[in-house]
Amino acid sequence: MSAPFDPALLRPGRFDRQVLVDRPDKKGRVDILRVHAKKIALASDVDLEQVAALTTGFSGADLANLVNEAALIATRRKADAVALADFTAAVERI
C-alpha cells in the first residue's frame, strides 16, 4: 500500500525547470581536481594548475572522469603514483 502523492508534486511545471551552471574557470577546475585527486597518489611532477590549464571547457564530472582515467592509465603501467603524463594521456582519451 503506497501513500498518495502530494498534489503539489504532481502539478504541471513542477519538475521542468532547468538551472544552467557555467563550466568552471581555471581556479574552479583546480579546486575540483584537488577534491578528486585526494584519493589517489600523485607523482611529484603533477601540478594541478597545469592540468587545469589543459582542461578548458571541462565540467566537474569531466574532471572527475579525468582523474579516474589518469589513475587507470597509471595502474596499467604498474606505477605507484599518477604522473603528469598520465593526466595528459587521459585528456586525450576524454
CSV table of C-alpha atoms in Angstrom, one decimal:
chain,number,residue,atom,x,y,z
A,1,MET,CA,0.0,0.0,0.0
A,2,SER,CA,1.6,3.3,-1.1
A,3,ALA,CA,0.8,6.7,0.1
A,4,PRO,CA,-0.7,9.1,-2.4
A,5,PHE,CA,1.5,11.8,-3.8
A,6,ASP,CA,1.1,15.4,-2.5
A,7,PRO,CA,-0.9,17.3,-5.2
A,8,ALA,CA,1.8,20.0,-5.2
A,9,LEU,CA,4.3,17.4,-6.5
A,10,LEU,CA,2.1,16.5,-9.4
A,11,ARG,CA,1.1,20.0,-10.6
A,12,PRO,CA,2.3,20.9,-14.1
A,13,GLY,CA,5.7,22.6,-14.3
A,14,ARG,CA,7.0,21.3,-11.0
A,15,PHE,CA,10.0,19.4,-12.4
A,16,ASP,CA,10.6,21.0,-15.8
A,17,ARG,CA,12.7,23.9,-14.5
A,18,GLN,CA,16.3,23.8,-15.5
A,19,VAL,CA,19.2,25.6,-13.8
A,20,LEU,CA,22.1,26.4,-16.0
A,21,VAL,CA,25.5,26.2,-14.4
A,22,ASP,CA,28.5,27.6,-16.2
A,23,ARG,CA,31.6,25.4,-16.7
A,24,PRO,CA,34.2,26.1,-14.0
A,25,ASP,CA,37.0,28.6,-14.6
A,26,LYS,CA,40.6,27.7,-14.1
A,27,LYS,CA,40.5,28.2,-10.3
A,28,GLY,CA,37.3,26.2,-10.1
A,29,ARG,CA,38.9,23.4,-12.1
A,30,VAL,CA,41.9,23.3,-9.8
A,31,ASP,CA,39.6,23.1,-6.8
A,32,ILE,CA,37.6,20.3,-8.3
A,33,LEU,CA,40.8,18.4,-9.3
A,34,ARG,CA,42.1,18.7,-5.7
A,35,VAL,CA,38.9,17.2,-4.4
A,36,HIS,CA,39.1,14.2,-6.7
A,37,ALA,CA,42.9,13.8,-6.5
A,38,LYS,CA,42.8,13.4,-2.7
A,39,LYS,CA,42.0,9.7,-3.1
A,40,ILE,CA,45.0,8.9,-5.4
A,41,ALA,CA,48.8,9.1,-5.1
A,42,LEU,CA,50.2,11.9,-7.2
A,43,ALA,CA,53.8,11.9,-8.6
A,44,SER,CA,56.0,14.8,-7.7
A,45,ASP,CA,55.8,16.2,-11.3
A,46,VAL,CA,52.0,16.7,-11.1
A,47,ASP,CA,50.9,20.3,-11.0
A,48,LEU,CA,47.1,20.5,-10.8
A,49,GLU,CA,47.3,24.1,-12.1
A,50,GLN,CA,48.9,22.8,-15.3
A,51,VAL,CA,46.3,20.0,-15.5
A,52,ALA,CA,43.6,22.6,-15.1
A,53,ALA,CA,45.1,24.7,-17.9
A,54,LEU,CA,44.8,21.6,-20.2
A,55,THR,CA,41.1,21.1,-19.3
A,56,THR,CA,39.4,24.3,-20.5
A,57,GLY,CA,35.7,23.6,-21.0
A,58,PHE,CA,35.6,20.5,-18.8
A,59,SER,CA,32.7,20.2,-16.4
A,60,GLY,CA,33.1,18.9,-12.8
A,61,ALA,CA,32.0,15.4,-14.0
A,62,ASP,CA,34.6,15.6,-16.8
A,63,LEU,CA,37.3,16.4,-14.3
A,64,ALA,CA,36.3,13.5,-12.0
A,65,ASN,CA,36.4,11.2,-15.0
A,66,LEU,CA,39.8,12.7,-15.9
A,67,VAL,CA,41.3,11.8,-12.5
A,68,ASN,CA,39.9,8.3,-12.7
A,69,GLU,CA,41.2,7.8,-16.2
A,70,ALA,CA,44.6,9.0,-15.3
A,71,ALA,CA,44.6,6.6,-12.3
A,72,LEU,CA,43.7,3.8,-14.6
A,73,ILE,CA,46.4,4.6,-17.0
A,74,ALA,CA,49.0,4.7,-14.2
A,75,THR,CA,47.7,1.4,-12.9
A,76,ARG,CA,48.1,-0.2,-16.3
A,77,ARG,CA,51.7,0.8,-16.5
A,78,LYS,CA,52.1,-0.5,-12.9
A,79,ALA,CA,53.1,2.9,-11.5
A,80,ASP,CA,53.0,3.7,-7.8
A,81,ALA,CA,51.7,7.2,-8.4
A,82,VAL,CA,49.8,9.1,-11.2
A,83,ALA,CA,52.2,11.2,-13.2
A,84,LEU,CA,51.6,14.3,-15.4
A,85,ALA,CA,51.9,12.1,-18.5
A,86,ASP,CA,49.0,10.0,-17.2
A,87,PHE,CA,46.8,13.2,-17.0
A,88,THR,CA,47.9,14.3,-20.5
A,89,ALA,CA,47.0,10.9,-21.9
A,90,ALA,CA,43.7,10.9,-20.0
A,91,VAL,CA,42.8,14.4,-21.5
A,92,GLU,CA,43.4,12.9,-25.0
A,93,ARG,CA,41.2,10.0,-24.2
A,94,ILE,CA,38.4,12.1,-22.8
